[in-house]
Amino acid sequence: MEKNTKNLHPRNKFNQDYDFMALTKRVTELKKYLQKLPDERLSLDFRDPEAVFLLNKALLASGYDIKGWEILENSLCPSIPGRLNYIHYLAELFKGRPGKPIRVMDVGTGSSIIYPLLGAKEYDWHFVATETHKPSIQQAKNILHKNPEFRQTIEIREQKNPEHILKGVIHPGEYFDAIMCNPPFYKSKEDYHNVVVKKNSKLHQEAEDSLASNFKGLPNELWFPGGEQKFITQMIYESMDLKDQIGVCSSLVSNKETIRPLKAILEYHKIQDIQVTMMHQGKKISRILSWRLS
């Protein structure tokens, strides 16, 4: 077996260094962003958002033959290897019901609809992808239109009440084997800007360029009153109200300090099988908080 150079889940197909020349054959525009390192290897300027987008588009095309993948301007560009990590780790947290297709809900799917695409390709899961932002819904539908193979496995639902997370999009009588979510991390626009300025200062960028970065995202993707802790807390309580319709509920957690208070809520309500799964991507560590409901 080849060495896992990127420290990803063992089943992640993007564990190895990228073959940039092969990727440019799938997305030719990527070629102009390639750079040659001192040791003659090819690389990319990962500070350039267009280069990062084209790389991820090429990974989807080469790894899964997904066509016409585009995202809304200024929306989050998902890292395909990192998103695929969540899919693989989630697969280890639940077992499907015998004789029934596995149904997963992706909360806040965004214009990229990335988790349903990856989950359907890797595991043949059936997805309901929820979203509050109408332009993101339309763009996600455009992607599905260009890839008709997903017609029977991915459904997009609008969450019409932005005050709710699960309520209103889980219909009576439905059952989901798993829920997954990449929640808004920041508490406000100001909180987001402060963090981006700090990140960019570490990259030694000029002051006037302090908010220009590849840390992009639409407001509904980036911030929520109270940040990720408040969002996931609400998700916990809504999942408890719908406990007979959900197997395992899960969410990414960016801030490790958020884990303790969230676990305390789950433990207080005697929720079963609470797990914190550590995910690695290079030197970056992220976490999945999961809890079993039925």
PDB file of C-alpha atoms in Angstrom:
ATOM      1  CA  MET A   1       0.000   0.000   0.000  1.00  0.00           C
ATOM      2  CA  GLU A   2       1.258   3.492  -0.836  1.00  0.00           C
ATOM      3  CA  LYS A   3       2.054   5.830   2.009  1.00  0.00           C
ATOM      4  CA  ASN A   4      -0.788   8.061   3.178  1.00  0.00           C
ATOM      5  CA  THR A   5       1.033  11.336   2.513  1.00  0.00           C
ATOM      6  CA  LYS A   6      -1.849  13.606   3.451  1.00  0.00           C
ATOM      7  CA  ASN A   7      -2.796  11.965   6.766  1.00  0.00           C
ATOM      8  CA  LEU A   8      -6.389  11.384   5.660  1.00  0.00           C
ATOM      9  CA  HIS A   9      -8.848   8.551   6.331  1.00  0.00           C
ATOM     10  CA  PRO A  10      -7.359   5.281   4.977  1.00  0.00           C
ATOM     11  CA  ARG A  11     -10.166   4.948   2.401  1.00  0.00           C
ATOM     12  CA  ASN A  12      -9.784   8.527   1.147  1.00  0.00           C
ATOM     13  CA  LYS A  13      -8.842   8.296  -2.530  1.00  0.00           C
ATOM     14  CA  PHE A  14      -6.970  11.609  -2.351  1.00  0.00           C
ATOM     15  CA  ASN A  15      -4.399  10.383   0.183  1.00  0.00           C
ATOM     16  CA  GLN A  16      -1.514  10.695  -2.273  1.00  0.00           C
ATOM     17  CA  ASP A  17       0.210  13.752  -3.683  1.00  0.00           C
ATOM     18  CA  TYR A  18      -1.734  15.307  -6.554  1.00  0.00           C
ATOM     19  CA  ASP A  19      -0.817  14.468 -10.134  1.00  0.00           C
ATOM     20  CA  PHE A  20      -1.290  18.009 -11.358  1.00  0.00           C
ATOM     21  CA  MET A  21      -0.653  17.238 -15.030  1.00  0.00           C
ATOM     22  CA  ALA A  22      -3.343  14.543 -14.990  1.00  0.00           C
ATOM     23  CA  LEU A  23      -5.735  16.945 -13.257  1.00  0.00           C
ATOM     24  CA  THR A  24      -5.175  19.620 -15.931  1.00  0.00           C
ATOM     25  CA  LYS A  25      -6.415  17.133 -18.523  1.00  0.00           C
ATOM     26  CA  ARG A  26      -9.806  17.178 -16.772  1.00  0.00           C
ATOM     27  CA  VAL A  27      -9.863  20.941 -16.072  1.00  0.00           C
ATOM     28  CA  THR A  28      -7.569  22.691 -18.515  1.00  0.00           C
ATOM     29  CA  GLU A  29      -7.915  26.114 -16.827  1.00  0.00           C
ATOM     30  CA  LEU A  30      -5.988  24.740 -13.838  1.00  0.00           C
ATOM     31  CA  LYS A  31      -2.782  24.652 -15.869  1.00  0.00           C
ATOM     32  CA  LYS A  32      -2.122  28.397 -15.719  1.00  0.00           C
ATOM     33  CA  TYR A  33      -2.077  28.283 -11.912  1.00  0.00           C
ATOM     34  CA  LEU A  34       0.609  25.605 -11.619  1.00  0.00           C
ATOM     35  CA  GLN A  35       3.930  26.569 -10.076  1.00  0.00           C
ATOM     36  CA  LYS A  36       7.274  24.770 -10.110  1.00  0.00           C
ATOM     37  CA  LEU A  37       8.910  24.269  -6.741  1.00  0.00           C
ATOM     38  CA  PRO A  38      12.700  24.474  -6.225  1.00  0.00           C
ATOM     39  CA  ASP A  39      12.862  20.659  -6.318  1.00  0.00           C
ATOM     40  CA  GLU A  40      11.105  20.720  -9.726  1.00  0.00           C
ATOM     41  CA  ARG A  41       7.812  19.319  -8.397  1.00  0.00           C
ATOM     42  CA  LEU A  42       4.596  21.015  -9.495  1.00  0.00           C
ATOM     43  CA  SER A  43       2.377  22.794  -6.967  1.00  0.00           C
ATOM     44  CA  LEU A  44      -0.319  25.435  -6.739  1.00  0.00           C
ATOM     45  CA  ASP A  45      -0.726  28.824  -5.085  1.00  0.00           C
ATOM     46  CA  PHE A  46      -3.225  27.768  -2.430  1.00  0.00           C
ATOM     47  CA  ARG A  47      -3.807  31.409  -1.457  1.00  0.00           C
ATOM     48  CA  ASP A  48      -5.534  32.014  -4.798  1.00  0.00           C
ATOM     49  CA  PRO A  49      -9.269  31.186  -4.477  1.00  0.00           C
ATOM     50  CA  GLU A  50      -9.678  30.559  -8.216  1.00  0.00           C
ATOM     51  CA  ALA A  51      -6.789  28.096  -8.200  1.00  0.00           C
ATOM     52  CA  VAL A  52      -8.256  26.289  -5.178  1.00  0.00           C
ATOM     53  CA  PHE A  53     -11.677  26.087  -6.825  1.00  0.00           C
ATOM     54  CA  LEU A  54     -10.256  24.690 -10.072  1.00  0.00           C
ATOM     55  CA  LEU A  55      -8.210  22.115  -8.157  1.00  0.00           C
ATOM     56  CA  ASN A  56     -11.301  20.844  -6.359  1.00  0.00           C
ATOM     57  CA  LYS A  57     -13.304  20.839  -9.587  1.00  0.00           C
ATOM     58  CA  ALA A  58     -10.559  18.734 -11.175  1.00  0.00           C
ATOM     59  CA  LEU A  59     -10.536  16.315  -8.222  1.00  0.00           C
ATOM     60  CA  LEU A  60     -14.292  15.772  -8.609  1.00  0.00           C
ATOM     61  CA  ALA A  61     -13.955  15.284 -12.354  1.00  0.00           C
ATOM     62  CA  SER A  62     -11.022  12.887 -12.135  1.00  0.00           C
ATOM     63  CA  GLY A  63     -12.145  10.991  -9.035  1.00  0.00           C
ATOM     64  CA  TYR A  64     -15.889  10.762  -9.706  1.00  0.00           C
ATOM     65  CA  ASP A  65     -16.546  12.000 -13.261  1.00  0.00           C
ATOM     66  CA  ILE A  66     -18.751  14.808 -11.918  1.00  0.00           C
ATOM     67  CA  LYS A  67     -19.480  17.270 -14.686  1.00  0.00           C
ATOM     68  CA  GLY A  68     -20.084  21.018 -14.671  1.00  0.00           C
ATOM     69  CA  TRP A  69     -19.409  21.561 -10.966  1.00  0.00           C
ATOM     70  CA  GLU A  70     -19.680  25.279 -10.235  1.00  0.00           C
ATOM     71  CA  ILE A  71     -20.376  27.193  -7.017  1.00  0.00           C
ATOM     72  CA  LEU A  72     -21.894  30.584  -6.367  1.00  0.00           C
ATOM     73  CA  GLU A  73     -19.507  33.524  -6.434  1.00  0.00           C
ATOM     74  CA  ASN A  74     -18.031  34.184  -2.965  1.00  0.00           C
ATOM     75  CA  SER A  75     -19.474  30.986  -1.523  1.00  0.00           C
ATOM     76  CA  LEU A  76     -17.410  28.451   0.402  1.00  0.00           C
ATOM     77  CA  CYS A  77     -15.205  26.320  -1.810  1.00  0.00           C
ATOM     78  CA  PRO A  78     -15.061  22.915  -0.128  1.00  0.00           C
ATOM     79  CA  SER A  79     -11.826  20.984   0.132  1.00  0.00           C
ATOM     80  CA  ILE A  80     -12.792  17.703  -1.519  1.00  0.00           C
ATOM     81  CA  PRO A  81     -10.327  15.527   0.449  1.00  0.00           C
ATOM     82  CA  GLY A  82     -11.504  17.075   3.740  1.00  0.00           C
ATOM     83  CA  ARG A  83     -15.191  16.674   2.908  1.00  0.00           C
ATOM     84  CA  LEU A  84     -14.581  13.091   1.835  1.00  0.00           C
ATOM     85  CA  ASN A  85     -12.993  12.473   5.238  1.00  0.00           C
ATOM     86  CA  TYR A  86     -16.297  13.306   6.954  1.00  0.00           C
ATOM     87  CA  ILE A  87     -18.160  10.903   4.645  1.00  0.00           C
ATOM     88  CA  HIS A  88     -15.799   8.023   5.440  1.00  0.00           C
ATOM     89  CA  TYR A  89     -15.793   8.612   9.187  1.00  0.00           C
ATOM     90  CA  LEU A  90     -19.573   8.988   9.226  1.00  0.00           C
ATOM     91  CA  ALA A  91     -19.866   5.595   7.516  1.00  0.00           C
ATOM     92  CA  GLU A  92     -18.232   4.058  10.606  1.00  0.00           C
ATOM     93  CA  LEU A  93     -20.707   5.647  13.024  1.00  0.00           C
ATOM     94  CA  PHE A  94     -23.922   3.927  11.937  1.00  0.00           C
ATOM     95  CA  LYS A  95     -25.358   0.786  10.381  1.00  0.00           C
ATOM     96  CA  GLY A  96     -28.202   0.883   7.902  1.00  0.00           C
ATOM     97  CA  ARG A  97     -31.462  -0.993   8.274  1.00  0.00           C
ATOM     98  CA  PRO A  98     -31.461  -4.383   6.476  1.00  0.00           C
ATOM     99  CA  GLY A  99     -33.129  -4.256   3.080  1.00  0.00           C
ATOM    100  CA  LYS A 100     -33.540  -0.474   3.039  1.00  0.00           C
ATOM    101  CA  PRO A 101     -31.424   2.170   1.299  1.00  0.00           C
ATOM    102  CA  ILE A 102     -29.336   4.290   3.652  1.00  0.00           C
ATOM    103  CA  ARG A 103     -30.840   7.763   3.945  1.00  0.00           C
ATOM    104  CA  VAL A 104     -28.699  10.702   5.048  1.00  0.00           C
ATOM    105  CA  MET A 105     -29.627  14.351   5.553  1.00  0.00           C
ATOM    106  CA  ASP A 106     -27.017  17.008   4.796  1.00  0.00           C
ATOM    107  CA  VAL A 107     -27.938  20.180   6.711  1.00  0.00           C
ATOM    108  CA  GLY A 108     -26.939  23.358   4.863  1.00  0.00           C
ATOM    109  CA  THR A 109     -25.679  21.737   1.677  1.00  0.00           C
ATOM    110  CA  GLY A 110     -24.682  25.027   0.013  1.00  0.00           C
ATOM    111  CA  SER A 111     -24.302  25.677  -3.695  1.00  0.00           C
ATOM    112  CA  SER A 112     -21.620  22.965  -3.977  1.00  0.00           C
ATOM    113  CA  ILE A 113     -23.925  20.145  -2.709  1.00  0.00           C
ATOM    114  CA  ILE A 114     -20.636  18.409  -2.002  1.00  0.00           C
ATOM    115  CA  TYR A 115     -21.521  15.910   0.743  1.00  0.00           C
ATOM    116  CA  PRO A 116     -24.418  14.351  -1.183  1.00  0.00           C
ATOM    117  CA  LEU A 117     -22.282  14.034  -4.323  1.00  0.00           C
ATOM    118  CA  LEU A 118     -19.490  12.288  -2.431  1.00  0.00           C
ATOM    119  CA  GLY A 119     -21.737  10.127  -0.246  1.00  0.00           C
ATOM    120  CA  ALA A 120     -23.812   8.949  -3.193  1.00  0.00           C
ATOM    121  CA  LYS A 121     -20.677   8.107  -5.184  1.00  0.00           C
ATOM    122  CA  GLU A 122     -18.759   6.385  -2.380  1.00  0.00           C
ATOM    123  CA  TYR A 123     -21.547   4.490  -0.604  1.00  0.00           C
ATOM    124  CA  ASP A 124     -24.717   4.753  -2.721  1.00  0.00           C
ATOM    125  CA  TRP A 125     -26.392   6.658   0.103  1.00  0.00           C
ATOM    126  CA  HIS A 126     -29.659   8.457  -0.614  1.00  0.00           C
ATOM    127  CA  PHE A 127     -29.553  12.104   0.422  1.00  0.00           C
ATOM    128  CA  VAL A 128     -31.900  14.892   1.352  1.00  0.00           C
ATOM    129  CA  ALA A 129     -29.865  18.086   1.090  1.00  0.00           C
ATOM    130  CA  THR A 130     -31.333  21.070   2.950  1.00  0.00           C
ATOM    131  CA  GLU A 131     -30.620  24.749   2.433  1.00  0.00           C
ATOM    132  CA  THR A 132     -32.167  28.130   3.346  1.00  0.00           C
ATOM    133  CA  HIS A 133     -30.466  30.205   0.637  1.00  0.00           C
ATOM    134  CA  LYS A 134     -32.482  30.163  -2.595  1.00  0.00           C
ATOM    135  CA  PRO A 135     -29.605  31.014  -4.994  1.00  0.00           C
ATOM    136  CA  SER A 136     -27.554  28.184  -3.465  1.00  0.00           C
ATOM    137  CA  ILE A 137     -30.476  25.809  -3.988  1.00  0.00           C
ATOM    138  CA  GLN A 138     -30.718  26.817  -7.635  1.00  0.00           C
ATOM    139  CA  GLN A 139     -26.994  26.322  -8.205  1.00  0.00           C
ATOM    140  CA  ALA A 140     -27.115  22.907  -6.486  1.00  0.00           C
ATOM    141  CA  LYS A 141     -30.002  21.956  -8.787  1.00  0.00           C
ATOM    142  CA  ASN A 142     -27.915  23.069 -11.772  1.00  0.00           C
ATOM    143  CA  ILE A 143     -25.170  20.634 -10.737  1.00  0.00           C
ATOM    144  CA  LEU A 144     -27.675  17.785 -10.423  1.00  0.00           C
ATOM    145  CA  HIS A 145     -29.155  18.656 -13.829  1.00  0.00           C
ATOM    146  CA  LYS A 146     -25.694  18.217 -15.389  1.00  0.00           C
ATOM    147  CA  ASN A 147     -25.262  14.887 -13.580  1.00  0.00           C
ATOM    148  CA  PRO A 148     -28.556  13.007 -14.048  1.00  0.00           C
ATOM    149  CA  GLU A 149     -27.168   9.848 -12.422  1.00  0.00           C
ATOM    150  CA  PHE A 150     -28.059  11.461  -9.066  1.00  0.00           C
ATOM    151  CA  ARG A 151     -31.712  11.931  -9.960  1.00  0.00           C
ATOM    152  CA  GLN A 152     -32.841   8.986  -7.822  1.00  0.00           C
ATOM    153  CA  THR A 153     -30.416   9.470  -4.927  1.00  0.00           C
ATOM    154  CA  ILE A 154     -30.268  13.209  -4.134  1.00  0.00           C
ATOM    155  CA  GLU A 155     -33.216  15.431  -3.239  1.00  0.00           C
ATOM    156  CA  ILE A 156     -32.877  19.118  -2.376  1.00  0.00           C
ATOM    157  CA  ARG A 157     -35.258  20.640   0.175  1.00  0.00           C
ATOM    158  CA  GLU A 158     -35.583  24.282   1.085  1.00  0.00           C
ATOM    159  CA  GLN A 159     -35.631  25.014   4.816  1.00  0.00           C
ATOM    160  CA  LYS A 160     -38.255  27.733   4.643  1.00  0.00           C
ATOM    161  CA  ASN A 161     -37.971  28.719   8.299  1.00  0.00           C
ATOM    162  CA  PRO A 162     -34.390  29.895   9.020  1.00  0.00           C
ATOM    163  CA  GLU A 163     -35.160  29.692  12.744  1.00  0.00           C
ATOM    164  CA  HIS A 164     -35.216  25.895  12.434  1.00  0.00           C
ATOM    165  CA  ILE A 165     -32.531  23.383  11.493  1.00  0.00           C
ATOM    166  CA  LEU A 166     -34.175  19.948  11.328  1.00  0.00           C
ATOM    167  CA  LYS A 167     -37.792  20.802  11.980  1.00  0.00           C
ATOM    168  CA  GLY A 168     -39.784  21.352   8.814  1.00  0.00           C
ATOM    169  CA  VAL A 169     -37.389  19.457   6.543  1.00  0.00           C
ATOM    170  CA  ILE A 170     -37.811  16.059   8.210  1.00  0.00           C
ATOM    171  CA  HIS A 171     -41.306  15.050   7.187  1.00  0.00           C
ATOM    172  CA  PRO A 172     -43.713  12.934   9.258  1.00  0.00           C
ATOM    173  CA  GLY A 173     -43.040   9.221   8.847  1.00  0.00           C
ATOM    174  CA  GLU A 174     -39.550   9.689   7.408  1.00  0.00           C
ATOM    175  CA  TYR A 175     -36.453   8.050   8.849  1.00  0.00           C
ATOM    176  CA  PHE A 176     -32.831   9.096   8.379  1.00  0.00           C
ATOM    177  CA  ASP A 177     -29.997   6.739   9.239  1.00  0.00           C
ATOM    178  CA  ALA A 178     -27.702   9.719   9.744  1.00  0.00           C
ATOM    179  CA  ILE A 179     -27.635  13.509   9.813  1.00  0.00           C
ATOM    180  CA  MET A 180     -24.495  15.425   8.886  1.00  0.00           C
ATOM    181  CA  CYS A 181     -23.722  19.127   9.094  1.00  0.00           C
ATOM    182  CA  ASN A 182     -20.919  21.630   8.594  1.00  0.00           C
ATOM    183  CA  PRO A 183     -22.328  24.466  10.738  1.00  0.00           C
ATOM    184  CA  PRO A 184     -21.598  28.202  10.566  1.00  0.00           C
ATOM    185  CA  PHE A 185     -18.577  28.791  12.771  1.00  0.00           C
ATOM    186  CA  TYR A 186     -18.595  32.536  13.470  1.00  0.00           C
ATOM    187  CA  LYS A 187     -20.912  34.490  15.762  1.00  0.00           C
ATOM    188  CA  SER A 188     -21.244  37.551  13.505  1.00  0.00           C
ATOM    189  CA  LYS A 189     -19.834  39.372  10.492  1.00  0.00           C
ATOM    190  CA  GLU A 190     -17.477  41.250  12.811  1.00  0.00           C
ATOM    191  CA  ASP A 191     -16.248  38.024  14.395  1.00  0.00           C
ATOM    192  CA  TYR A 192     -15.562  36.603  10.930  1.00  0.00           C
ATOM    193  CA  HIS A 193     -13.660  39.688   9.783  1.00  0.00           C
ATOM    194  CA  ASN A 194     -11.503  39.737  12.925  1.00  0.00           C
ATOM    195  CA  VAL A 195     -10.508  36.090  12.451  1.00  0.00           C
ATOM    196  CA  VAL A 196      -9.735  36.544   8.742  1.00  0.00           C
ATOM    197  CA  VAL A 197      -7.557  39.584   9.446  1.00  0.00           C
ATOM    198  CA  LYS A 198      -5.649  37.572  12.064  1.00  0.00           C
ATOM    199  CA  LYS A 199      -5.192  34.622   9.681  1.00  0.00           C
ATOM    200  CA  ASN A 200      -4.002  36.858   6.882  1.00  0.00           C
ATOM    201  CA  SER A 201      -1.576  38.716   9.130  1.00  0.00           C
ATOM    202  CA  LYS A 202       0.056  35.366   9.827  1.00  0.00           C
ATOM    203  CA  LEU A 203       0.452  34.938   6.085  1.00  0.00           C
ATOM    204  CA  HIS A 204       2.266  38.335   5.998  1.00  0.00           C
ATOM    205  CA  GLN A 205      -0.257  39.919   3.661  1.00  0.00           C
ATOM    206  CA  GLU A 206      -0.443  43.680   3.248  1.00  0.00           C
ATOM    207  CA  ALA A 207      -2.928  45.591   5.419  1.00  0.00           C
ATOM    208  CA  GLU A 208      -5.028  46.791   2.489  1.00  0.00           C
ATOM    209  CA  ASP A 209      -5.426  43.184   1.386  1.00  0.00           C
ATOM    210  CA  SER A 210      -6.346  41.977   4.862  1.00  0.00           C
ATOM    211  CA  LEU A 211      -9.816  40.789   3.886  1.00  0.00           C
ATOM    212  CA  ALA A 212      -8.875  39.414   0.469  1.00  0.00           C
ATOM    213  CA  SER A 213      -8.222  35.732   0.908  1.00  0.00           C
ATOM    214  CA  ASN A 214      -9.470  32.278   0.015  1.00  0.00           C
ATOM    215  CA  PHE A 215     -11.451  32.293   3.295  1.00  0.00           C
ATOM    216  CA  LYS A 216     -14.635  32.991   1.377  1.00  0.00           C
ATOM    217  CA  GLY A 217     -18.236  32.203   2.180  1.00  0.00           C
ATOM    218  CA  LEU A 218     -21.773  33.559   2.081  1.00  0.00           C
ATOM    219  CA  PRO A 219     -23.215  35.033   5.310  1.00  0.00           C
ATOM    220  CA  ASN A 220     -25.489  32.031   5.961  1.00  0.00           C
ATOM    221  CA  GLU A 221     -22.472  29.738   5.561  1.00  0.00           C
ATOM    222  CA  LEU A 222     -20.179  31.677   7.863  1.00  0.00           C
ATOM    223  CA  TRP A 223     -22.029  33.075  10.848  1.00  0.00           C
ATOM    224  CA  PHE A 224     -24.942  32.335  13.147  1.00  0.00           C
ATOM    225  CA  PRO A 225     -25.904  34.236  16.326  1.00  0.00           C
ATOM    226  CA  GLY A 226     -23.920  32.484  19.043  1.00  0.00           C
ATOM    227  CA  GLY A 227     -21.637  30.719  16.550  1.00  0.00           C
ATOM    228  CA  GLU A 228     -21.265  26.977  16.116  1.00  0.00           C
ATOM    229  CA  GLN A 229     -21.946  26.219  19.782  1.00  0.00           C
ATOM    230  CA  LYS A 230     -25.395  27.824  19.634  1.00  0.00           C
ATOM    231  CA  PHE A 231     -26.140  26.244  16.246  1.00  0.00           C
ATOM    232  CA  ILE A 232     -25.213  22.712  17.339  1.00  0.00           C
ATOM    233  CA  THR A 233     -27.029  23.177  20.659  1.00  0.00           C
ATOM    234  CA  GLN A 234     -30.220  23.972  18.744  1.00  0.00           C
ATOM    235  CA  MET A 235     -29.554  21.006  16.481  1.00  0.00           C
ATOM    236  CA  ILE A 236     -29.272  18.732  19.525  1.00  0.00           C
ATOM    237  CA  TYR A 237     -32.626  19.834  20.924  1.00  0.00           C
ATOM    238  CA  GLU A 238     -34.383  19.565  17.568  1.00  0.00           C
ATOM    239  CA  SER A 239     -32.909  16.089  17.047  1.00  0.00           C
ATOM    240  CA  MET A 240     -34.277  15.032  20.447  1.00  0.00           C
ATOM    241  CA  ASP A 241     -37.759  16.157  19.394  1.00  0.00           C
ATOM    242  CA  LEU A 242     -37.377  14.004  16.259  1.00  0.00           C
ATOM    243  CA  LYS A 243     -35.517  11.126  17.929  1.00  0.00           C
ATOM    244  CA  ASP A 244     -37.748   8.382  16.527  1.00  0.00           C
ATOM    245  CA  GLN A 245     -36.902   9.501  12.979  1.00  0.00           C
ATOM    246  CA  ILE A 246     -33.100   9.738  13.289  1.00  0.00           C
ATOM    247  CA  GLY A 247     -30.440   7.088  13.800  1.00  0.00           C
ATOM    248  CA  VAL A 248     -27.194   9.018  14.346  1.00  0.00           C
ATOM    249  CA  CYS A 249     -26.959  12.813  14.369  1.00  0.00           C
ATOM    250  CA  SER A 250     -23.573  14.411  13.726  1.00  0.00           C
ATOM    251  CA  SER A 251     -21.895  17.746  13.165  1.00  0.00           C
ATOM    252  CA  LEU A 252     -18.434  19.047  12.466  1.00  0.00           C
ATOM    253  CA  VAL A 253     -17.009  21.069  15.361  1.00  0.00           C
ATOM    254  CA  SER A 254     -14.223  23.527  14.543  1.00  0.00           C
ATOM    255  CA  ASN A 255     -13.405  24.833  18.016  1.00  0.00           C
ATOM    256  CA  LYS A 256     -12.247  22.121  20.417  1.00  0.00           C
ATOM    257  CA  GLU A 257     -13.448  24.276  23.343  1.00  0.00           C
ATOM    258  CA  THR A 258     -17.008  23.816  22.061  1.00  0.00           C
ATOM    259  CA  ILE A 259     -16.966  20.045  22.585  1.00  0.00           C
ATOM    260  CA  ARG A 260     -17.206  20.024  26.383  1.00  0.00           C
ATOM    261  CA  PRO A 261     -20.415  22.127  26.740  1.00  0.00           C
ATOM    262  CA  LEU A 262     -22.091  20.247  23.881  1.00  0.00           C
ATOM    263  CA  LYS A 263     -21.260  16.870  25.409  1.00  0.00           C
ATOM    264  CA  ALA A 264     -22.589  18.136  28.752  1.00  0.00           C
ATOM    265  CA  ILE A 265     -25.985  18.854  27.151  1.00  0.00           C
ATOM    266  CA  LEU A 266     -26.109  15.403  25.570  1.00  0.00           C
ATOM    267  CA  GLU A 267     -25.071  13.673  28.781  1.00  0.00           C
ATOM    268  CA  TYR A 268     -27.602  15.647  30.845  1.00  0.00           C
ATOM    269  CA  HIS A 269     -30.380  14.377  28.570  1.00  0.00           C
ATOM    270  CA  LYS A 270     -28.985  10.825  28.732  1.00  0.00           C
ATOM    271  CA  ILE A 271     -28.357  10.629  24.997  1.00  0.00           C
ATOM    272  CA  GLN A 272     -26.659   7.370  24.061  1.00  0.00           C
ATOM    273  CA  ASP A 273     -23.387   6.665  22.266  1.00  0.00           C
ATOM    274  CA  ILE A 274     -21.853  10.152  22.274  1.00  0.00           C
ATOM    275  CA  GLN A 275     -18.644  10.144  20.253  1.00  0.00           C
ATOM    276  CA  VAL A 276     -15.997  12.653  19.232  1.00  0.00           C
ATOM    277  CA  THR A 277     -14.169  11.517  16.106  1.00  0.00           C
ATOM    278  CA  MET A 278     -10.861  13.194  15.293  1.00  0.00           C
ATOM    279  CA  MET A 279     -10.188  13.795  11.610  1.00  0.00           C
ATOM    280  CA  HIS A 280      -6.780  14.675  10.196  1.00  0.00           C
ATOM    281  CA  GLN A 281      -5.911  16.481   6.995  1.00  0.00           C
ATOM    282  CA  GLY A 282      -2.201  17.182   6.914  1.00  0.00           C
ATOM    283  CA  LYS A 283      -1.490  19.113  10.133  1.00  0.00           C
ATOM    284  CA  LYS A 284      -5.100  20.260  10.457  1.00  0.00           C
ATOM    285  CA  ILE A 285      -7.363  18.477  12.949  1.00  0.00           C
ATOM    286  CA  SER A 286     -11.148  18.731  12.901  1.00  0.00           C
ATOM    287  CA  ARG A 287     -13.783  16.894  14.903  1.00  0.00           C
ATOM    288  CA  ILE A 288     -17.116  15.172  14.382  1.00  0.00           C
ATOM    289  CA  LEU A 289     -19.485  15.193  17.339  1.00  0.00           C
ATOM    290  CA  SER A 290     -22.062  12.430  16.992  1.00  0.00           C
ATOM    291  CA  TRP A 291     -24.884  11.095  19.132  1.00  0.00           C
ATOM    292  CA  ARG A 292     -27.253   8.142  18.664  1.00  0.00           C
ATOM    293  CA  LEU A 293     -30.997   8.678  18.897  1.00  0.00           C
ATOM    294  CA  SER A 294     -32.557   5.378  17.755  1.00  0.00           C
TER     295      SER A 294
END
